[in-house]
mmCIF file of C-alpha atoms in Angstrom:
data_model
loop_
_atom_site.group_PDB
_atom_site.id
_atom_site.type_symbol
_atom_site.label_atom_id
_atom_site.label_comp_id
_atom_site.label_asym_id
_atom_site.label_seq_id
_atom_site.Cartn_x
_atom_site.Cartn_y
_atom_site.Cartn_z
ATOM 1 C CA MET A 224 -0.200 0.237 0.086
ATOM 2 C CA LYS A 225 1.287 3.788 -0.684
ATOM 3 C CA THR A 226 1.803 5.706 2.152
ATOM 4 C CA CYS A 227 1.018 9.371 2.686
ATOM 5 C CA LEU A 228 2.441 11.556 5.435
ATOM 6 C CA LEU A 229 0.422 14.412 7.026
ATOM 7 C CA VAL A 230 2.394 16.853 8.340
ATOM 8 C CA ASP A 231 0.529 20.099 10.215
ATOM 9 C CA ASP A 232 0.258 21.228 13.728
ATOM 10 C CA SER A 233 -3.389 20.871 13.792
ATOM 11 C CA ARG A 234 -4.804 18.018 15.213
ATOM 12 C CA VAL A 235 -8.288 18.967 13.509
ATOM 13 C CA ILE A 236 -6.611 19.509 9.998
ATOM 14 C CA ARG A 237 -4.618 16.171 10.682
ATOM 15 C CA LYS A 238 -7.767 14.338 10.982
ATOM 16 C CA VAL A 239 -9.938 15.542 8.082
ATOM 17 C CA ALA A 240 -6.827 15.109 5.627
ATOM 18 C CA ARG A 241 -6.464 11.648 6.951
ATOM 19 C CA ARG A 242 -10.274 10.751 6.185
ATOM 20 C CA ILE A 243 -9.965 12.176 2.489
ATOM 21 C CA VAL A 244 -6.665 10.954 1.894
ATOM 22 C CA GLU A 245 -7.346 7.215 3.235
ATOM 23 C CA ASP A 246 -10.643 7.537 1.084
ATOM 24 C CA LEU A 247 -7.865 8.111 -2.052
ATOM 25 C CA GLY A 248 -6.484 4.760 -1.112
ATOM 26 C CA TYR A 249 -3.041 5.261 0.950
ATOM 27 C CA GLU A 250 -1.928 4.104 4.023
ATOM 28 C CA VAL A 251 -1.436 7.572 6.310
ATOM 29 C CA ALA A 252 0.699 8.401 9.156
ATOM 30 C CA GLU A 253 1.270 11.978 10.831
ATOM 31 C CA ALA A 254 3.500 14.457 12.203
ATOM 32 C CA ALA A 255 2.765 17.652 13.794
ATOM 33 C CA ASP A 256 5.900 19.610 12.603
ATOM 34 C CA GLY A 257 8.662 19.463 10.410
ATOM 35 C CA LEU A 258 11.200 17.965 12.476
ATOM 36 C CA GLU A 259 8.992 14.682 13.332
ATOM 37 C CA ALA A 260 8.170 14.711 9.771
ATOM 38 C CA LEU A 261 12.218 14.432 9.237
ATOM 39 C CA ALA A 262 12.129 11.480 11.907
ATOM 40 C CA TRP A 263 9.236 9.789 9.981
ATOM 41 C CA CYS A 264 11.318 10.100 6.676
ATOM 42 C CA ARG A 265 14.315 8.930 7.948
ATOM 43 C CA ALA A 266 12.532 5.674 9.129
ATOM 44 C CA ALA A 267 10.600 5.238 6.475
ATOM 45 C CA MET A 268 10.312 7.172 3.510
ATOM 46 C CA PRO A 269 6.649 7.993 2.696
ATOM 47 C CA ASP A 270 5.453 8.373 -1.369
ATOM 48 C CA VAL A 271 3.329 11.280 -0.424
ATOM 49 C CA ILE A 272 3.864 14.020 1.794
ATOM 50 C CA LEU A 273 1.173 16.769 2.468
ATOM 51 C CA LEU A 274 3.015 19.293 4.450
ATOM 52 C CA ASP A 275 1.909 22.551 5.967
ATOM 53 C CA TRP A 276 4.158 25.895 6.020
ATOM 54 C CA HIS A 277 3.643 27.416 9.687
ATOM 55 C CA MET A 278 4.472 25.487 12.056
ATOM 56 C CA PRO A 279 6.510 25.228 15.315
ATOM 57 C CA VAL A 280 10.186 23.772 15.973
ATOM 58 C CA MET A 281 10.436 23.569 11.948
ATOM 59 C CA ASN A 282 8.296 24.823 9.719
ATOM 60 C CA GLY A 283 7.118 23.237 6.357
ATOM 61 C CA LEU A 284 9.518 24.941 3.803
ATOM 62 C CA ASP A 285 12.682 24.509 6.177
ATOM 63 C CA PHE A 286 11.750 20.644 6.110
ATOM 64 C CA LEU A 287 11.440 20.318 2.664
ATOM 65 C CA ARG A 288 14.707 21.594 1.907
ATOM 66 C CA GLN A 289 16.297 19.484 4.473
ATOM 67 C CA LEU A 290 14.251 16.672 3.126
ATOM 68 C CA ARG A 291 15.523 16.872 -0.680
ATOM 69 C CA GLY A 292 19.007 16.668 0.545
ATOM 70 C CA GLU A 293 18.602 13.716 2.573
ATOM 71 C CA PRO A 294 19.201 10.081 1.016
ATOM 72 C CA GLY A 295 15.839 9.120 -0.818
ATOM 73 C CA GLY A 296 14.617 12.678 -0.089
ATOM 74 C CA GLY A 297 14.140 13.504 -3.538
ATOM 75 C CA ALA A 298 11.554 10.506 -3.806
ATOM 76 C CA PRO A 299 8.459 11.355 -2.099
ATOM 77 C CA HIS A 300 5.877 13.640 -3.581
ATOM 78 C CA VAL A 301 5.347 16.824 -1.668
ATOM 79 C CA VAL A 302 2.064 18.840 -1.895
ATOM 80 C CA PHE A 303 2.098 21.734 0.488
ATOM 81 C CA CYS A 304 -1.521 22.569 1.868
ATOM 82 C CA THR A 305 -1.542 25.666 3.680
ATOM 83 C CA VAL A 306 -2.759 29.334 4.140
ATOM 84 C CA GLU A 307 -0.031 30.993 2.448
ATOM 85 C CA ASN A 308 -1.194 32.099 -0.873
ATOM 86 C CA GLU A 309 1.069 34.481 -1.814
ATOM 87 C CA PRO A 310 2.183 34.049 -5.454
ATOM 88 C CA ALA A 311 6.039 34.720 -4.639
ATOM 89 C CA ARG A 312 5.882 32.115 -1.491
ATOM 90 C CA ILE A 313 4.138 29.406 -3.835
ATOM 91 C CA ARG A 314 6.943 29.917 -6.504
ATOM 92 C CA GLU A 315 9.252 29.613 -3.694
ATOM 93 C CA ALA A 316 7.810 26.508 -2.425
ATOM 94 C CA LEU A 317 7.814 24.796 -6.096
ATOM 95 C CA ALA A 318 11.974 25.959 -6.012
ATOM 96 C CA ALA A 319 12.421 23.899 -2.767
ATOM 97 C CA GLY A 320 10.831 21.146 -4.610
ATOM 98 C CA ALA A 321 7.215 20.990 -3.943
ATOM 99 C CA CYS A 322 5.201 19.301 -6.539
ATOM 100 C CA GLU A 323 1.763 20.511 -6.076
ATOM 101 C CA TYR A 324 0.401 23.339 -3.754
ATOM 102 C CA ILE A 325 -3.165 23.461 -1.817
ATOM 103 C CA MET A 326 -4.530 26.799 -0.746
ATOM 104 C CA LYS A 327 -6.820 26.299 2.429
ATOM 105 C CA PRO A 328 -9.291 25.778 3.072
ATOM 106 C CA PHE A 329 -9.403 22.815 1.067
ATOM 107 C CA ASP A 330 -12.151 20.207 0.575
ATOM 108 C CA GLY A 331 -11.841 16.006 -0.652
ATOM 109 C CA ASP A 332 -12.527 17.380 -4.333
ATOM 110 C CA ILE A 333 -9.403 19.626 -4.141
ATOM 111 C CA ILE A 334 -6.932 17.298 -2.496
ATOM 112 C CA GLN A 335 -8.277 15.163 -5.294
ATOM 113 C CA ALA A 336 -7.837 17.316 -7.970
ATOM 114 C CA LYS A 337 -4.071 18.014 -6.696
ATOM 115 C CA PHE A 338 -3.228 14.142 -6.107
ATOM 116 C CA ALA A 339 -4.501 13.502 -9.846
ATOM 117 C CA GLU A 340 -2.428 16.779 -10.984
ATOM 118 C CA ALA A 341 0.648 15.623 -9.515
ATOM 119 C CA GLY A 342 -0.014 12.406 -11.119
ATOM 120 C CA LEU A 343 -0.352 10.371 -7.958
ATOM 121 C CA ILE A 344 -3.823 8.862 -8.585
ATOM 122 C CA THR A 345 -5.688 8.086 -11.805
ATOM 123 C CA ARG A 346 -9.460 7.683 -12.735
ATOM 124 C CA GLU A 347 -9.092 4.257 -11.488
ATOM 125 C CA GLY A 348 -7.580 4.782 -8.089
ATOM 126 C CA ILE A 349 -3.574 5.165 -7.001
ATOM 127 C CA ALA A 350 -1.329 5.640 -9.884
ATOM 128 C CA ALA A 351 1.358 2.493 -10.479
ATOM 129 C CA MET B 296 -43.674 26.537 -7.286
ATOM 130 C CA SER B 297 -47.059 25.108 -8.592
ATOM 131 C CA PRO B 298 -47.245 22.400 -11.384
ATOM 132 C CA GLU B 299 -48.133 25.054 -13.622
ATOM 133 C CA ASP B 300 -44.807 27.223 -13.009
ATOM 134 C CA ILE B 301 -42.816 24.178 -13.468
ATOM 135 C CA GLN B 302 -44.698 23.666 -16.757
ATOM 136 C CA LEU B 303 -44.236 27.192 -18.005
ATOM 137 C CA ILE B 304 -40.416 26.715 -16.779
ATOM 138 C CA VAL B 305 -39.968 23.529 -18.611
ATOM 139 C CA ALA B 306 -41.890 24.590 -21.683
ATOM 140 C CA LEU B 307 -39.663 28.144 -21.663
ATOM 141 C CA CYS B 308 -36.044 26.107 -21.620
ATOM 142 C CA ARG B 309 -37.412 23.450 -24.175
ATOM 143 C CA GLN B 310 -38.596 26.335 -26.835
ATOM 144 C CA ARG B 311 -35.699 29.161 -26.897
ATOM 145 C CA ALA B 312 -32.727 27.090 -26.042
ATOM 146 C CA GLY B 313 -33.911 23.519 -26.483
ATOM 147 C CA LEU B 314 -32.696 23.055 -22.780
ATOM 148 C CA LYS B 315 -34.220 19.915 -21.150
ATOM 149 C CA VAL B 316 -35.133 20.540 -17.539
ATOM 150 C CA ASP B 317 -36.838 17.295 -15.703
ATOM 151 C CA PRO B 318 -39.809 18.778 -13.956
ATOM 152 C CA ALA B 319 -39.284 15.944 -11.197
ATOM 153 C CA ARG B 320 -36.287 18.158 -9.914
ATOM 154 C CA THR B 321 -37.891 21.031 -8.019
ATOM 155 C CA TYR B 322 -34.677 21.742 -6.037
ATOM 156 C CA LEU B 323 -32.686 22.295 -8.632
ATOM 157 C CA ILE B 324 -35.158 24.549 -10.326
ATOM 158 C CA GLU B 325 -35.296 26.579 -7.152
ATOM 159 C CA SER B 326 -31.769 26.427 -6.487
ATOM 160 C CA ARG B 327 -30.711 27.754 -10.138
ATOM 161 C CA LEU B 328 -33.727 30.386 -10.121
ATOM 162 C CA GLY B 329 -33.050 31.513 -6.292
ATOM 163 C CA PRO B 330 -30.421 33.818 -7.668
ATOM 164 C CA LEU B 331 -32.260 35.353 -10.617
ATOM 165 C CA ALA B 332 -35.582 35.946 -8.159
ATOM 166 C CA ARG B 333 -33.409 37.591 -5.803
ATOM 167 C CA ARG B 334 -31.730 40.088 -8.345
ATOM 168 C CA GLU B 335 -35.049 40.829 -9.637
ATOM 169 C CA SER B 336 -36.310 41.977 -6.291
ATOM 170 C CA TYR B 337 -38.850 38.978 -6.130
ATOM 171 C CA GLY B 338 -39.490 37.285 -2.733
ATOM 172 C CA SER B 339 -39.331 33.896 -4.200
ATOM 173 C CA VAL B 340 -39.199 31.836 -7.153
ATOM 174 C CA SER B 341 -42.916 31.400 -7.323
ATOM 175 C CA GLU B 342 -43.232 35.268 -7.507
ATOM 176 C CA LEU B 343 -40.380 35.406 -10.341
ATOM 177 C CA ILE B 344 -42.733 32.997 -12.214
ATOM 178 C CA ALA B 345 -46.396 35.433 -11.245
ATOM 179 C CA GLY B 346 -44.440 38.392 -12.499
ATOM 180 C CA LEU B 347 -43.157 36.847 -15.607
ATOM 181 C CA ARG B 348 -46.470 35.599 -16.305
ATOM 182 C CA ALA B 349 -47.901 39.099 -15.878
ATOM 183 C CA ARG B 350 -45.186 41.082 -18.043
ATOM 184 C CA ARG B 351 -44.124 38.064 -20.274
ATOM 185 C CA GLU B 352 -41.247 40.642 -20.857
ATOM 186 C CA GLU B 353 -38.334 38.837 -23.534
ATOM 187 C CA PRO B 354 -35.583 40.074 -21.000
ATOM 188 C CA LEU B 355 -36.764 38.547 -18.292
ATOM 189 C CA ILE B 356 -37.818 35.128 -20.118
ATOM 190 C CA TRP B 357 -33.768 35.131 -21.457
ATOM 191 C CA ALA B 358 -32.727 35.510 -17.969
ATOM 192 C CA LEU B 359 -34.794 32.687 -16.855
ATOM 193 C CA VAL B 360 -33.655 30.269 -19.458
ATOM 194 C CA GLU B 361 -30.059 31.434 -18.941
ATOM 195 C CA ALA B 362 -30.442 30.632 -15.375
ATOM 196 C CA MET B 363 -31.461 27.079 -15.953
ATOM 197 C CA THR B 364 -28.251 25.806 -17.828
ATOM 198 C CA SER B 365 -25.633 24.401 -16.030
ATOM 199 C CA PRO B 366 -22.939 26.193 -14.810
ATOM 200 C CA GLU B 367 -20.354 23.027 -13.950
ATOM 201 C CA THR B 368 -16.904 23.563 -15.196
ATOM 202 C CA ALA B 369 -13.390 23.195 -14.338
ATOM 203 C CA PHE B 370 -9.908 24.244 -15.418
ATOM 204 C CA PHE B 371 -8.582 20.895 -17.396
ATOM 205 C CA ARG B 372 -12.041 19.261 -16.809
ATOM 206 C CA ASP B 373 -11.127 15.339 -16.883
ATOM 207 C CA ARG B 374 -7.692 16.349 -17.987
ATOM 208 C CA GLU B 375 -7.873 13.612 -21.212
ATOM 209 C CA PRO B 376 -9.338 15.759 -23.527
ATOM 210 C CA PHE B 377 -6.799 18.515 -22.996
ATOM 211 C CA ALA B 378 -3.614 16.055 -23.012
ATOM 212 C CA ARG B 379 -4.870 14.916 -26.568
ATOM 213 C CA PHE B 380 -6.080 18.322 -27.825
ATOM 214 C CA ARG B 381 -1.915 19.310 -26.794
ATOM 215 C CA ASP B 382 -0.403 16.130 -27.971
ATOM 216 C CA GLU B 383 -2.358 14.823 -31.142
ATOM 217 C CA ILE B 384 -5.191 17.496 -32.234
ATOM 218 C CA LEU B 385 -2.929 20.386 -32.306
ATOM 219 C CA PRO B 386 0.141 18.842 -33.769
ATOM 220 C CA THR B 387 -2.170 16.974 -36.625
ATOM 221 C CA LEU B 388 -3.705 20.348 -37.415
ATOM 222 C CA SER B 389 -0.371 22.738 -37.480
ATOM 223 C CA ARG B 390 1.085 20.105 -39.949
ATOM 224 C CA MET B 391 -2.363 20.201 -41.954
ATOM 225 C CA ARG B 392 -2.443 23.906 -42.037
ATOM 226 C CA GLY B 393 0.997 24.972 -42.362
ATOM 227 C CA PRO B 394 1.019 28.698 -41.189
ATOM 228 C CA GLU B 395 -2.590 28.755 -41.550
ATOM 229 C CA THR B 396 -4.480 30.228 -38.183
ATOM 230 C CA ILE B 397 -5.958 27.431 -36.629
ATOM 231 C CA ARG B 398 -9.589 28.074 -34.613
ATOM 232 C CA ILE B 399 -10.844 26.362 -31.754
ATOM 233 C CA TRP B 400 -14.199 26.799 -30.179
ATOM 234 C CA SER B 401 -15.534 26.077 -27.079
ATOM 235 C CA ALA B 402 -19.203 25.743 -27.436
ATOM 236 C CA GLY B 403 -21.094 25.862 -24.033
ATOM 237 C CA CYS B 404 -18.025 27.336 -22.216
ATOM 238 C CA SER B 405 -19.876 28.345 -19.318
ATOM 239 C CA THR B 406 -17.608 30.718 -17.027
ATOM 240 C CA GLY B 407 -14.471 30.359 -19.618
ATOM 241 C CA GLN B 408 -12.399 27.754 -17.961
ATOM 242 C CA GLU B 409 -12.332 25.416 -20.793
ATOM 243 C CA ALA B 410 -11.415 28.235 -23.416
ATOM 244 C CA TYR B 411 -8.616 29.433 -21.058
ATOM 245 C CA SER B 412 -7.414 26.241 -20.329
ATOM 246 C CA LEU B 413 -7.374 25.578 -24.216
ATOM 247 C CA ALA B 414 -5.546 29.168 -24.165
ATOM 248 C CA MET B 415 -2.554 28.206 -21.935
ATOM 249 C CA ILE B 416 -2.006 25.184 -23.806
ATOM 250 C CA ALA B 417 -1.963 26.978 -27.255
ATOM 251 C CA GLU B 418 0.265 29.956 -25.118
ATOM 252 C CA ALA B 419 2.742 26.895 -24.522
ATOM 253 C CA GLY B 420 3.335 26.979 -28.139
ATOM 254 C CA VAL B 421 3.831 22.973 -28.024
ATOM 255 C CA GLY B 422 2.743 21.109 -31.032
ATOM 256 C CA VAL B 423 2.684 24.030 -33.124
ATOM 257 C CA GLU B 424 5.780 24.267 -35.151
ATOM 258 C CA THR B 425 4.775 25.893 -37.751
ATOM 259 C CA GLY B 426 4.151 29.016 -35.442
ATOM 260 C CA ALA B 427 0.789 29.198 -36.474
ATOM 261 C CA LYS B 428 -1.554 31.058 -34.752
ATOM 262 C CA VAL B 429 -4.037 29.597 -32.703
ATOM 263 C CA GLU B 430 -7.526 31.357 -31.722
ATOM 264 C CA ILE B 431 -10.040 30.195 -29.151
ATOM 265 C CA TYR B 432 -13.342 31.330 -29.232
ATOM 266 C CA GLY B 433 -15.671 31.017 -26.413
ATOM 267 C CA SER B 434 -19.582 30.862 -26.569
ATOM 268 C CA ASP B 435 -22.487 30.599 -23.952
ATOM 269 C CA LEU B 436 -26.019 30.738 -23.754
ATOM 270 C CA SER B 437 -25.812 32.615 -20.716
ATOM 271 C CA GLU B 438 -25.007 36.643 -20.686
ATOM 272 C CA ARG B 439 -23.932 36.451 -16.999
ATOM 273 C CA CYS B 440 -21.182 33.289 -17.627
ATOM 274 C CA ILE B 441 -19.922 35.109 -20.670
ATOM 275 C CA GLU B 442 -19.355 37.983 -18.358
ATOM 276 C CA LYS B 443 -17.700 36.112 -15.981
ATOM 277 C CA ALA B 444 -15.521 34.605 -18.502
ATOM 278 C CA GLN B 445 -14.559 37.871 -20.003
ATOM 279 C CA ALA B 446 -13.292 39.148 -16.790
ATOM 280 C CA GLY B 447 -11.059 36.342 -16.077
ATOM 281 C CA LEU B 448 -11.378 36.202 -12.177
ATOM 282 C CA TYR B 449 -11.854 33.245 -10.377
ATOM 283 C CA ASN B 450 -12.063 32.597 -6.790
ATOM 284 C CA GLN B 451 -9.631 30.195 -4.637
ATOM 285 C CA PHE B 452 -12.119 26.879 -5.144
ATOM 286 C CA GLU B 453 -12.364 27.578 -8.989
ATOM 287 C CA VAL B 454 -8.504 27.616 -9.362
ATOM 288 C CA GLN B 455 -7.788 24.687 -7.481
ATOM 289 C CA ARG B 456 -10.148 22.381 -9.301
ATOM 290 C CA GLY B 457 -8.276 21.199 -12.087
ATOM 291 C CA LEU B 458 -5.508 23.623 -12.857
ATOM 292 C CA PRO B 459 -2.045 22.856 -11.863
ATOM 293 C CA ILE B 460 -0.156 24.940 -9.533
ATOM 294 C CA ARG B 461 2.865 25.968 -12.009
ATOM 295 C CA GLN B 462 -0.160 27.402 -14.216
ATOM 296 C CA LEU B 463 -1.498 29.060 -11.534
ATOM 297 C CA VAL B 464 1.554 30.937 -10.720
ATOM 298 C CA ASP B 465 2.476 31.512 -14.562
ATOM 299 C CA HIS B 466 -0.843 32.646 -15.866
ATOM 300 C CA PHE B 467 -2.418 34.298 -12.926
ATOM 301 C CA GLU B 468 -2.246 37.140 -10.856
ATOM 302 C CA LYS B 469 -3.971 37.454 -7.301
ATOM 303 C CA VAL B 470 -6.340 40.108 -6.724
ATOM 304 C CA ASP B 471 -7.181 40.303 -3.083
ATOM 305 C CA GLU B 472 -8.674 37.167 -2.530
ATOM 306 C CA ASN B 473 -9.302 35.819 -6.233
ATOM 307 C CA TRP B 474 -6.793 35.503 -9.310
ATOM 308 C CA ARG B 475 -6.867 37.213 -12.666
ATOM 309 C CA LEU B 476 -5.938 35.435 -15.869
ATOM 310 C CA SER B 477 -2.774 37.563 -17.432
ATOM 311 C CA PRO B 478 -3.681 39.677 -20.224
ATOM 312 C CA ARG B 479 -1.844 37.564 -22.436
ATOM 313 C CA ILE B 480 -4.109 34.550 -21.990
ATOM 314 C CA ARG B 481 -7.196 36.861 -21.867
ATOM 315 C CA GLN B 482 -6.360 38.383 -24.993
ATOM 316 C CA ARG B 483 -6.002 34.752 -26.807
ATOM 317 C CA VAL B 484 -9.797 34.396 -26.349
ATOM 318 C CA ARG B 485 -13.082 36.158 -28.176
ATOM 319 C CA TRP B 486 -16.720 35.711 -26.334
ATOM 320 C CA ARG B 487 -19.709 35.891 -27.627
ATOM 321 C CA ARG B 488 -22.972 35.320 -26.003
ATOM 322 C CA LEU B 489 -24.889 31.967 -28.679
ATOM 323 C CA ASN B 490 -27.832 30.046 -28.572
ATOM 324 C CA LEU B 491 -26.352 26.652 -29.629
ATOM 325 C CA ALA B 492 -30.285 25.792 -30.467
ATOM 326 C CA GLY B 493 -30.528 28.642 -32.645
ATOM 327 C CA ASP B 494 -29.186 29.214 -36.535
ATOM 328 C CA LEU B 495 -25.468 28.440 -36.728
ATOM 329 C CA SER B 496 -24.833 29.243 -40.458
ATOM 330 C CA GLN B 497 -23.260 32.685 -39.738
ATOM 331 C CA VAL B 498 -20.911 31.208 -36.645
ATOM 332 C CA GLY B 499 -17.923 31.090 -38.916
ATOM 333 C CA ARG B 500 -15.276 28.298 -39.285
ATOM 334 C CA PHE B 501 -13.549 26.148 -36.752
ATOM 335 C CA ASP B 502 -10.921 23.586 -36.908
ATOM 336 C CA VAL B 503 -11.806 22.005 -33.592
ATOM 337 C CA ILE B 504 -15.197 22.477 -31.566
ATOM 338 C CA PHE B 505 -15.103 21.503 -27.899
ATOM 339 C CA CYS B 506 -18.999 21.017 -26.928
ATOM 340 C CA ARG B 507 -18.265 18.767 -23.646
ATOM 341 C CA ASN B 508 -21.197 17.745 -21.806
ATOM 342 C CA VAL B 509 -23.602 20.350 -23.124
ATOM 343 C CA LEU B 510 -25.429 18.024 -25.559
ATOM 344 C CA CYS B 511 -26.620 15.936 -22.305
ATOM 345 C CA ASP B 512 -28.705 18.716 -21.197
ATOM 346 C CA LEU B 513 -30.481 19.218 -24.315
ATOM 347 C CA ASP B 514 -33.775 17.657 -25.407
ATOM 348 C CA GLU B 515 -33.057 14.886 -27.193
ATOM 349 C CA ALA B 516 -35.254 16.651 -30.292
ATOM 350 C CA VAL B 517 -32.867 19.297 -30.520
ATOM 351 C CA ARG B 518 -29.436 17.110 -30.402
ATOM 352 C CA PRO B 519 -28.906 16.243 -34.130
ATOM 353 C CA ARG B 520 -29.622 19.669 -35.351
ATOM 354 C CA VAL B 521 -26.649 21.404 -32.863
ATOM 355 C CA LEU B 522 -24.586 18.372 -34.118
ATOM 356 C CA GLU B 523 -25.245 19.291 -37.667
ATOM 357 C CA GLY B 524 -25.240 22.625 -36.921
ATOM 358 C CA LEU B 525 -21.646 22.269 -35.586
ATOM 359 C CA ALA B 526 -20.540 19.965 -38.602
ATOM 360 C CA ALA B 527 -21.058 22.950 -40.612
ATOM 361 C CA ALA B 528 -18.850 24.973 -38.877
ATOM 362 C CA LEU B 529 -16.218 22.160 -39.248
ATOM 363 C CA PRO B 530 -13.827 22.010 -42.448
ATOM 364 C CA ALA B 531 -13.981 18.574 -43.912
ATOM 365 C CA ASP B 532 -10.905 17.355 -42.042
ATOM 366 C CA GLY B 533 -12.301 19.020 -38.511
ATOM 367 C CA PHE B 534 -12.686 17.728 -35.072
ATOM 368 C CA LEU B 535 -15.481 17.746 -32.775
ATOM 369 C CA VAL B 536 -14.904 17.002 -29.034
ATOM 370 C CA LEU B 537 -17.570 15.588 -26.546
ATOM 371 C CA GLY B 538 -17.830 14.472 -23.243
ATOM 372 C CA ALA B 539 -16.144 11.367 -22.509
ATOM 373 C CA ASP B 540 -19.520 9.178 -22.694
ATOM 374 C CA GLU B 541 -21.304 11.224 -25.632
ATOM 375 C CA SER B 542 -21.669 10.597 -29.045
ATOM 376 C CA PRO B 543 -23.337 11.669 -32.307
ATOM 377 C CA LEU B 544 -23.493 8.431 -33.773
ATOM 378 C CA GLY B 545 -27.291 7.225 -34.052
ATOM 379 C CA LEU B 546 -28.279 11.067 -33.826
ATOM 380 C CA THR B 547 -26.498 11.995 -37.492
ATOM 381 C CA ASP B 548 -24.024 10.872 -40.025
ATOM 382 C CA ALA B 549 -22.078 13.697 -39.842
ATOM 383 C CA TYR B 550 -19.345 12.382 -37.629
ATOM 384 C CA ARG B 551 -17.271 9.095 -37.685
ATOM 385 C CA PRO B 552 -15.678 8.115 -34.178
ATOM 386 C CA ILE B 553 -11.847 7.912 -33.903
ATOM 387 C CA THR B 554 -11.345 4.329 -32.476
ATOM 388 C CA GLY B 555 -9.653 4.374 -29.028
ATOM 389 C CA ARG B 556 -10.407 8.239 -28.556
ATOM 390 C CA ASP B 557 -13.563 8.204 -26.463
ATOM 391 C CA GLY B 558 -15.139 11.604 -26.911
ATOM 392 C CA LEU B 559 -13.310 12.488 -30.146
ATOM 393 C CA PHE B 560 -14.631 12.550 -33.465
ATOM 394 C CA ALA B 561 -13.697 13.489 -37.255
ATOM 395 C CA ARG B 562 -16.336 15.337 -39.515
ATOM 396 C CA ASN B 563 -17.209 12.792 -41.921
ATOM 397 C CA PRO B 564 -15.851 14.103 -45.258
ATOM 398 C CA ALA B 565 -19.332 12.518 -47.370
ATOM 399 C CA PHE B 566 -21.827 14.286 -45.022
ATOM 400 C CA ARG B 567 -23.068 17.385 -47.028
ATOM 401 C CA VAL B 568 -24.344 20.325 -45.023
ATOM 402 C CA ALA B 569 -28.039 20.882 -45.758
ATOM 403 C CA ALA B 570 -28.540 23.948 -47.859
#
């Protein structure tokens, strides 16, 4: 089963996102900040990471930059999911290695559409 | 709404625009006409219909019919038809046409997302090695939809349904909490209000017509005429793109299917446009 790591400091957001991502066919793990997420990735690199930007301890952008420098850290598809919606910040995230970008608030349709754009799911389900 | 009110709405939609409205779906009728009733300062849809009966004014009748069209659309909706347009249709046409301008029509374009998706593909220039100009035209029955399309202004929800983030940052600018398409993309598309059930003989020539998820909302009786009107606007080597589960076969012999390409049809060269 493909795995998706949800990284967000809000337990409510993680709960909502977990339900949506599980419905898309992923096995889900959660982290509350970038440092916790890095620990997860070092133990078992996920296929997809849904990543908040503003978090305590280590924010999403710093996490992403560090991840991309780690062994195997280039592999996961990283989809930002944040209230940050300034074009300059979005470009910064893409330059750091994000594949797609969701502006909060989100719903199931948006996550599904964005996962499809990142090539993660097709009409039939999870992409091979 | 009384059964008579619903019958009037169904009849007006069918007569004016060939629109099929299911009289059993009262909730849908209420939700589509509610905003029109409020704009026209009526307390309810029933009052709007009563006003319509009393005044029988053409602009109000058309506003009602237009409000009953489906506004459902999205950027790069269903993805596949756009990939096919970029990878197969545009390269084929540009080989056949050389430096001649290629004209694309998004028929029943609603609020413009389909036409703008085609414009973003054309802007990228892939598939058109001849440097031919690609012109995009969008038409819809609804004046309000055309106005919104023309403005090119979409909310955050709309730009997250089907639009890759790279396209968003490349082609849109943020205006308060909304997103506006760049003048470059907006200038690529021309808009007009058009009733597909009306006379199509003067619409002009198009190499490809996108008319997706429009036929399904039309009355069965008008579908052949609409399809033949579109065929008359296509050259002998033109293409028609319908929704994935829509087909002109059995309704008219103006098209032939392209094997393995759901929803893509070529104009049948043997088809003669009725004089």
